[in-house]
Tab-separated table of C-alpha atoms in Angstrom:
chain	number	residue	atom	x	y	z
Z	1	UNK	CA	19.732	7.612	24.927
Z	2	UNK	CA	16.386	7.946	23.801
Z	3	UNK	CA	13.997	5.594	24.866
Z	4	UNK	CA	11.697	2.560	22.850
Z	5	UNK	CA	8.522	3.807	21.892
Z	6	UNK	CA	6.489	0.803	20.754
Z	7	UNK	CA	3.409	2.821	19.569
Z	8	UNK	CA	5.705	5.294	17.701
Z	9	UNK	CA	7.493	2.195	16.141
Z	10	UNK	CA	3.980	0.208	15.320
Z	11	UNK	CA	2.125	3.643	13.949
Z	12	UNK	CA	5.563	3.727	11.512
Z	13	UNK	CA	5.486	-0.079	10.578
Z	14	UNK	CA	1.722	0.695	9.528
Z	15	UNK	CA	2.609	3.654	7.574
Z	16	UNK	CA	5.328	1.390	5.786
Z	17	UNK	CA	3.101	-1.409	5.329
Z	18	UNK	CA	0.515	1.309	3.495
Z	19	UNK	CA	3.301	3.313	1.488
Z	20	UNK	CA	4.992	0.008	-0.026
Z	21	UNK	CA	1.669	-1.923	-1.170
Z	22	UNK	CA	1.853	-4.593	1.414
Z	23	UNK	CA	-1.449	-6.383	2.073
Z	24	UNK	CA	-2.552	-6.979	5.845
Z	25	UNK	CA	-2.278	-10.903	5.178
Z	26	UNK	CA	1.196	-11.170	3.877
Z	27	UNK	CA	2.610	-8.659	6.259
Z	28	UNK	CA	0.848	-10.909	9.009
Z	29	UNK	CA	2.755	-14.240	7.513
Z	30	UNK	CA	5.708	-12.438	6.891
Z	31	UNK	CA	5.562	-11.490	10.781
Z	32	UNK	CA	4.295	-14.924	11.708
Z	33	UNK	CA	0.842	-13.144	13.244
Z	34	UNK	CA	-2.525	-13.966	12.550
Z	35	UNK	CA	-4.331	-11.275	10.372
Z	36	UNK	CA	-6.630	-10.836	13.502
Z	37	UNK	CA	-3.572	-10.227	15.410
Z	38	UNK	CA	-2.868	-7.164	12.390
Z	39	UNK	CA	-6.311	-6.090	12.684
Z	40	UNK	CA	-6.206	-5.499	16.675
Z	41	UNK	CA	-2.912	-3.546	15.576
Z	42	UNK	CA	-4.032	-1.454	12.845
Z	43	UNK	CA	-7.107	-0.661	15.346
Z	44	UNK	CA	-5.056	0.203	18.024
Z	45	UNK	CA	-5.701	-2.295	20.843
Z	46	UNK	CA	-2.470	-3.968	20.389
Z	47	UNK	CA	1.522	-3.449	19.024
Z	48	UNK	CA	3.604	-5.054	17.508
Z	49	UNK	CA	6.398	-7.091	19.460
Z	50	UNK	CA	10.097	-7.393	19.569
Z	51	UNK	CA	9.965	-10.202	16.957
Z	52	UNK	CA	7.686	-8.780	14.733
Z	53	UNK	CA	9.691	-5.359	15.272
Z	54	UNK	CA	12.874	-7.012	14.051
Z	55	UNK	CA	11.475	-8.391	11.211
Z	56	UNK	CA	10.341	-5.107	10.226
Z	57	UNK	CA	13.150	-4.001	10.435
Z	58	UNK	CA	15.181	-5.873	8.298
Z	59	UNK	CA	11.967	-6.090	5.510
Z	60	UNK	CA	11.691	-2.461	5.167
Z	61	UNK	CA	15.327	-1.765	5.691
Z	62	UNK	CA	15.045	0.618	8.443
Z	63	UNK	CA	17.112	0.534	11.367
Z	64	UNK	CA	15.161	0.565	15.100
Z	65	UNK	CA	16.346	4.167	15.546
Z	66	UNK	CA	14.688	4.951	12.336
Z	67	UNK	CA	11.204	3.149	13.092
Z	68	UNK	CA	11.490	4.515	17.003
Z	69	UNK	CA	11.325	8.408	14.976
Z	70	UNK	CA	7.741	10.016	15.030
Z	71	UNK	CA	8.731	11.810	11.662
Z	72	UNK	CA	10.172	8.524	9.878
Z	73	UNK	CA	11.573	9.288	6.203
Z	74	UNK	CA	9.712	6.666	3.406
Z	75	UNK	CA	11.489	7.663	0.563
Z	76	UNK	CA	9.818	7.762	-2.945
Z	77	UNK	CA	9.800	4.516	-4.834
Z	78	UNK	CA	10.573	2.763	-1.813
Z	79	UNK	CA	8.430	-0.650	-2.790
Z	80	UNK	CA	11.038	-0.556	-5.946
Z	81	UNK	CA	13.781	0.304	-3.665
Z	82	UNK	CA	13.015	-2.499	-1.408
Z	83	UNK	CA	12.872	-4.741	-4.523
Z	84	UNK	CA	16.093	-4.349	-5.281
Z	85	UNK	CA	17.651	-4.843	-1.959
Z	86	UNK	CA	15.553	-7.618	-1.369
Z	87	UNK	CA	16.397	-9.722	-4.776
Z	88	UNK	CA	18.374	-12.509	-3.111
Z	89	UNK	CA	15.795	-12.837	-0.026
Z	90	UNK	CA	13.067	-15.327	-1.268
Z	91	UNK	CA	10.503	-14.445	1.384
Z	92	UNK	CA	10.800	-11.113	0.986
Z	93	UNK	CA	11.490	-10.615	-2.664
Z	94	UNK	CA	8.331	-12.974	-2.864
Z	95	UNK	CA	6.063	-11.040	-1.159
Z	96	UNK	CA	7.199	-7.430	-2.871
Z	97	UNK	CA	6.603	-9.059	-6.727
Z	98	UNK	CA	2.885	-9.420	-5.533
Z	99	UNK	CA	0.340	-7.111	-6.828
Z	100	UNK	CA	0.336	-4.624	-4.824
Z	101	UNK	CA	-2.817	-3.206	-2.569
Z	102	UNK	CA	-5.083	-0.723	-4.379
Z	103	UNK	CA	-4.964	1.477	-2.234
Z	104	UNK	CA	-1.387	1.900	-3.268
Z	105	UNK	CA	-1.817	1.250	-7.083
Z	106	UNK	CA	-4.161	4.325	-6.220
Z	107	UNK	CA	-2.344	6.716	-4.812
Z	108	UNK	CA	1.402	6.115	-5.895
Z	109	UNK	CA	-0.077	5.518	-9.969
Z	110	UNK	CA	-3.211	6.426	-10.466
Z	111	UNK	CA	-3.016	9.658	-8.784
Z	112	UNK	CA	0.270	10.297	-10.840
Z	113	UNK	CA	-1.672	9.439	-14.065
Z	114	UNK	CA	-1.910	12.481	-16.213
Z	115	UNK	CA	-4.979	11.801	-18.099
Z	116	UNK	CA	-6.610	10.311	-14.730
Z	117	UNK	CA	-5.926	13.731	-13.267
Z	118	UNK	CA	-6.831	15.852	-16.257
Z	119	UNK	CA	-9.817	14.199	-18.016
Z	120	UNK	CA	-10.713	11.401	-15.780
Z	121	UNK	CA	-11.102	7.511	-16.456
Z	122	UNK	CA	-13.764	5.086	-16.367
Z	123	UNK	CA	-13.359	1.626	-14.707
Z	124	UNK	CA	-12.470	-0.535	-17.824
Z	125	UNK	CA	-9.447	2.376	-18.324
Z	126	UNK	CA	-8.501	2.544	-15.085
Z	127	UNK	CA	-8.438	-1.488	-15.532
Z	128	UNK	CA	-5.991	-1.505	-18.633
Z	129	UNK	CA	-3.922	1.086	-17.354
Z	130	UNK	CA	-3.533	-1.460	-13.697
Z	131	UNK	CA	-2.827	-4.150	-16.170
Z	132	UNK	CA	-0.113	-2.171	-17.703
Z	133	UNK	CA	1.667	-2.514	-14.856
Z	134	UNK	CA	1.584	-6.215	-14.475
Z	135	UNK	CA	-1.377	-5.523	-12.021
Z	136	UNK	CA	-4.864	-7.402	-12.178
Z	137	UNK	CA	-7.774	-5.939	-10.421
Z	138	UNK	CA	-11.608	-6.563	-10.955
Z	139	UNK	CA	-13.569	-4.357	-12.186
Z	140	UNK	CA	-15.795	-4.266	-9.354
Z	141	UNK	CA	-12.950	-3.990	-6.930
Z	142	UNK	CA	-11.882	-0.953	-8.858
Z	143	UNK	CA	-15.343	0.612	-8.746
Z	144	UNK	CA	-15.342	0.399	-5.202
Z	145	UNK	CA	-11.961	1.354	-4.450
Z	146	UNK	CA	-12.629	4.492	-6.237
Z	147	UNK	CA	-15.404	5.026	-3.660
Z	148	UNK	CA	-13.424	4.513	-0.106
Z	149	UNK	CA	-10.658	6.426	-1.539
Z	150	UNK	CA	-12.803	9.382	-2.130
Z	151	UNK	CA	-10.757	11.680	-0.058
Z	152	UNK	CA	-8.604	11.362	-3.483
Z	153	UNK	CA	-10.742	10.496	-5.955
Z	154	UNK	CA	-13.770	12.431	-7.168
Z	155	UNK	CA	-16.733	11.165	-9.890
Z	156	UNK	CA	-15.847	13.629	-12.386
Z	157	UNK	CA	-19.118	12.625	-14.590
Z	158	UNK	CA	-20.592	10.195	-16.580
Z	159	UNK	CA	-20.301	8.416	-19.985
Z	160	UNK	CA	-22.151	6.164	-22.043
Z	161	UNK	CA	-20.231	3.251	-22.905
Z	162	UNK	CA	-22.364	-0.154	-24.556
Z	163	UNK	CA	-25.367	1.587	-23.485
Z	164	UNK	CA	-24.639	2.077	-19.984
Z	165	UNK	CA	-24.228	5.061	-18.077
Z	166	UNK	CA	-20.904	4.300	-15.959
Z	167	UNK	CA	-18.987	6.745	-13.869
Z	168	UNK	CA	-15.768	9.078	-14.746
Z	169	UNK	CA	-13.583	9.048	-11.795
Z	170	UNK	CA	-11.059	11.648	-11.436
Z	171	UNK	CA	-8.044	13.071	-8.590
Z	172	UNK	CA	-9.564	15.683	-6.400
């Protein structure tokens, strides 16, 4: 039998908590953690515990074998996946009809964005087509997102919109 490896099953919570949306702060209430406690995890200088472990388990629907796997499957869609399993749960179906984290709205629909990859967007577009999706960002949160995501995103240009000369963000 293969043994519990509580860093392999922590670095694959993480990854699930990033590849369905989840922000730090709900995933820490969900878990019944502090989001200091999170923090220490996502840094490294802690893991999570059986508790928390089990309750990951059962939120993202993955058995302990599953989460104990360095090469753990997340399957496409999964935050939609995990929507529908979850529709009866209040706590959880709660938490996944939040907006989701930008960093996900990034990379799972924005990247995926045809025009976004072909022409590039400003903010205000980018905006609208967040919005679209029942998803309300600022427009400064947006603007800044698109720079710490800049291992994906690229500043395509420029364009003159009301006068002002604002940026044209596009997928690397």
């Amino acid at each position: 039998m293969t043994s519990i490896n509580r860093k392999v099953i922590t670095e694959n919570i993480l990854k699930l908590i990033d590849s369905n949306g989840i922000e730090d702060s709900d995933f820490a209430n969900l878990i019944e953690k502090s989001t200091r406690t999170l923090s220490r995890i996502r840094k490294g200088q802690s893991l999570f515990n059986i508790d928390a472990i089990n309750v990951a388990s059962s939120f993202f629907d993955k058995s302990l074998i599953e989460l104990n796997n360095q090469d753990i499957v997340i399957e496409t869609d999964s935050r939609n996946k995990l929507k529908h399993i979850h529709k009866n749960n209040v706590a959880y179906s709660i938490l996944l009809e939040k907006r989701p984290s930008i960093t996900y709205a990034i990379i799972y629909y924005l990247l995926n964005n045809k025009e976004f990859c072909s022409k590039g967007m400003i903010v205000d577009k980018i905006k609208k087509f967040f919005e679209s999706l029942g998803w309300n960002y600022s427009s400064s949160y947006i603007s800044s997102s698109m720079t710490r995501n800049s291992k994906y995103i690229a500043i395509a240009g420029t364009e003159i919109v009301d006068g002002n000369e604002v940026n044209v963000y596009k997928s690397k």
